[in-house]
Coordinates of C-alpha atoms in Angstrom, one line a residue:
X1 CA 70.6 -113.7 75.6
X2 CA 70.4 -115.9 72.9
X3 CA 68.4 -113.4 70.5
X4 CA 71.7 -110.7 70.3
X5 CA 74.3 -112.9 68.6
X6 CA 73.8 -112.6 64.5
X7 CA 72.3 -115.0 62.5
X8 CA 74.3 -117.6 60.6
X9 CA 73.6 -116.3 57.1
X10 CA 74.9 -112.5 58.5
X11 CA 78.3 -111.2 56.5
X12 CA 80.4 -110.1 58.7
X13 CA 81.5 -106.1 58.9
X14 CA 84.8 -107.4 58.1
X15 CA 84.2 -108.2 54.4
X16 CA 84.5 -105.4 51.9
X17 CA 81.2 -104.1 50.4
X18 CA 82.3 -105.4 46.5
X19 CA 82.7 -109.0 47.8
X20 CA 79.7 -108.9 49.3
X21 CA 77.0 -110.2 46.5
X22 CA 74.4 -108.4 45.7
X23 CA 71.1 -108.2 43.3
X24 CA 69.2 -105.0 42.3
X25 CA 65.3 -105.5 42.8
X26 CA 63.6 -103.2 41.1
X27 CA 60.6 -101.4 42.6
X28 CA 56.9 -99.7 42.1
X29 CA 59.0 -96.1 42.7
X30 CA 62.0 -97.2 40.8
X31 CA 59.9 -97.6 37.6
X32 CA 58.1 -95.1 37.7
X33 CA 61.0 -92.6 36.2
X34 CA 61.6 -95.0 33.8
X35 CA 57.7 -95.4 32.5
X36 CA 57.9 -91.5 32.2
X37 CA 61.4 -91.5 30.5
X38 CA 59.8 -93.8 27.6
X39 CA 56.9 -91.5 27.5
X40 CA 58.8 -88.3 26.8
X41 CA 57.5 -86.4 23.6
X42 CA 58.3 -83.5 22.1
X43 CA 56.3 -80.4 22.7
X44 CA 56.2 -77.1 20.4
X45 CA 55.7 -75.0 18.9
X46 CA 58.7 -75.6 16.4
X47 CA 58.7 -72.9 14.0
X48 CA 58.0 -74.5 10.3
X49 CA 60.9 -72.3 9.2
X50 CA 63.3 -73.9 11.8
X51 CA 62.2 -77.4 10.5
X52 CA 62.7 -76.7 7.1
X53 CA 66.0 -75.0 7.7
X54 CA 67.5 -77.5 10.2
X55 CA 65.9 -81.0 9.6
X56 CA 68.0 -82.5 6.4
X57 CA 65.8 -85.2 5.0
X58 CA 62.3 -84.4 3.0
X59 CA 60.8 -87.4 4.3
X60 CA 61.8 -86.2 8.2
X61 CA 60.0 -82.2 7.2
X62 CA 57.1 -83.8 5.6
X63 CA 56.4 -86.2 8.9
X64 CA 57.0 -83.4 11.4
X65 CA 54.6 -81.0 9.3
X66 CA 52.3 -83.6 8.9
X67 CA 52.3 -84.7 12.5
X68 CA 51.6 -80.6 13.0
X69 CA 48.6 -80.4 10.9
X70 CA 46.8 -83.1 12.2
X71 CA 47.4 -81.9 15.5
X72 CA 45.6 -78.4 14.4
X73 CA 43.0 -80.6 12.6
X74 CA 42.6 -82.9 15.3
X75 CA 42.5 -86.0 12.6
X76 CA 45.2 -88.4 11.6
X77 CA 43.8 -88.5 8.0
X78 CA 44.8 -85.9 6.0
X79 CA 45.5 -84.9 2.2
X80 CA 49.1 -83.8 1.7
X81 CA 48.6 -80.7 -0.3
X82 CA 50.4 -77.5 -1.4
X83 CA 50.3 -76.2 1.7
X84 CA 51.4 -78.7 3.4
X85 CA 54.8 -79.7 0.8
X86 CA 55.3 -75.6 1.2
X87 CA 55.5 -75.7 5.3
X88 CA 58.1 -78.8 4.8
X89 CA 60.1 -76.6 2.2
X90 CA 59.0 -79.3 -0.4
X91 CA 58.4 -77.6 -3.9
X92 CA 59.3 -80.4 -6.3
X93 CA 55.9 -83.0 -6.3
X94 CA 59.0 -85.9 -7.2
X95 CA 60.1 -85.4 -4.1
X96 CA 57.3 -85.4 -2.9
X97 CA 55.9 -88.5 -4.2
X98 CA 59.7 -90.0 -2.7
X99 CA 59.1 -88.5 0.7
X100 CA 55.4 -90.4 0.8
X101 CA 56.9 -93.9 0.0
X102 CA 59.6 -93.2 2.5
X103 CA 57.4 -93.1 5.2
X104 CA 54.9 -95.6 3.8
X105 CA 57.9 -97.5 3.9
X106 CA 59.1 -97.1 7.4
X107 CA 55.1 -97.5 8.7
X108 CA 54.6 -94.2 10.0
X109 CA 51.5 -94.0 7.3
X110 CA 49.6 -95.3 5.1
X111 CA 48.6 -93.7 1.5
X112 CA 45.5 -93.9 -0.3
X113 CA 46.8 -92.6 -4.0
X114 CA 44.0 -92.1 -7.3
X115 CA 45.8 -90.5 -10.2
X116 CA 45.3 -87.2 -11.0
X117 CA 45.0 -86.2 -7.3
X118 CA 46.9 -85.7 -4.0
X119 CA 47.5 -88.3 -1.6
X120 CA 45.8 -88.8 1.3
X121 CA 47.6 -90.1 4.3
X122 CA 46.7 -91.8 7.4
X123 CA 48.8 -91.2 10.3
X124 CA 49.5 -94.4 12.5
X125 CA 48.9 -94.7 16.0
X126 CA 50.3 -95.8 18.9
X127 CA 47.5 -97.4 21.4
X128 CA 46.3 -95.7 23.8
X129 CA 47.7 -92.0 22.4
X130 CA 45.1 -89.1 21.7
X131 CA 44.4 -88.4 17.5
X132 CA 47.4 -86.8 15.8
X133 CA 49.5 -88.3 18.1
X134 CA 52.6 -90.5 16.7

């Protein structure tokens, strides 16, 4: 009956579980919930009037509004008119003009400016995400 006693390398029951050491291997299943937690994104509809009520900064309206109309246009190139500064609660083009190099700045678009006219943004994209998409 050599097969019943424990192998050599076997803790005994004796020894507490924390002294026992121990590493976390991290499986197919276990990732999965984390893959899915990165993914997360946030689905509306958000009222315009809740956005430019409740988010602060001009820069943050004009993304979220932007990110809106593309996603009704189904383009991520779009011209940043009237309509567009009105939905974001922007009415002063300064501001506006500020709220553009903002997020120039922070690469969530890129401008195409020619004087006299509006600006026409281009929405960047993640890999791999539909058009519209941030």
């Amino acid at each position: 009956m050599v097969d019943s006693l424990p192998p050599a390398d076997t803790i005994p029951a004796s020894v507490p579980d924390d002294a026992v050491p121990a590493e976390k291997v991290e499986t197919r299943t276990a990732r999965k919930p984390k893959a899915r937690r990165a993914s997360r994104f946030l689905m509306g509809p958000i009222p315009l009037s809740w956005i430019r009520q409740n988010v602060r900064g001009p820069a943050d309206r004009l993304l979220l509004v932007l990110v809106a109309h593309a996603d009704m246009r189904q383009s991520t190139e779009l011209r940043v008119t009237a309509d567009i500064l009105r939905d974001a609660g922007i009415g002063d083009r300064k501001v506006a003009y500020r709220a553009v190099d903002a997020l120039e700045a922070s690469g969530a678009l890129i401008a195409r400016r020619h004087q006299g006219r509006r600006p026409v943004v281009r929405l960047l994209t993640k890999p791999g995400r539909k058009v519209g998409r941030l």
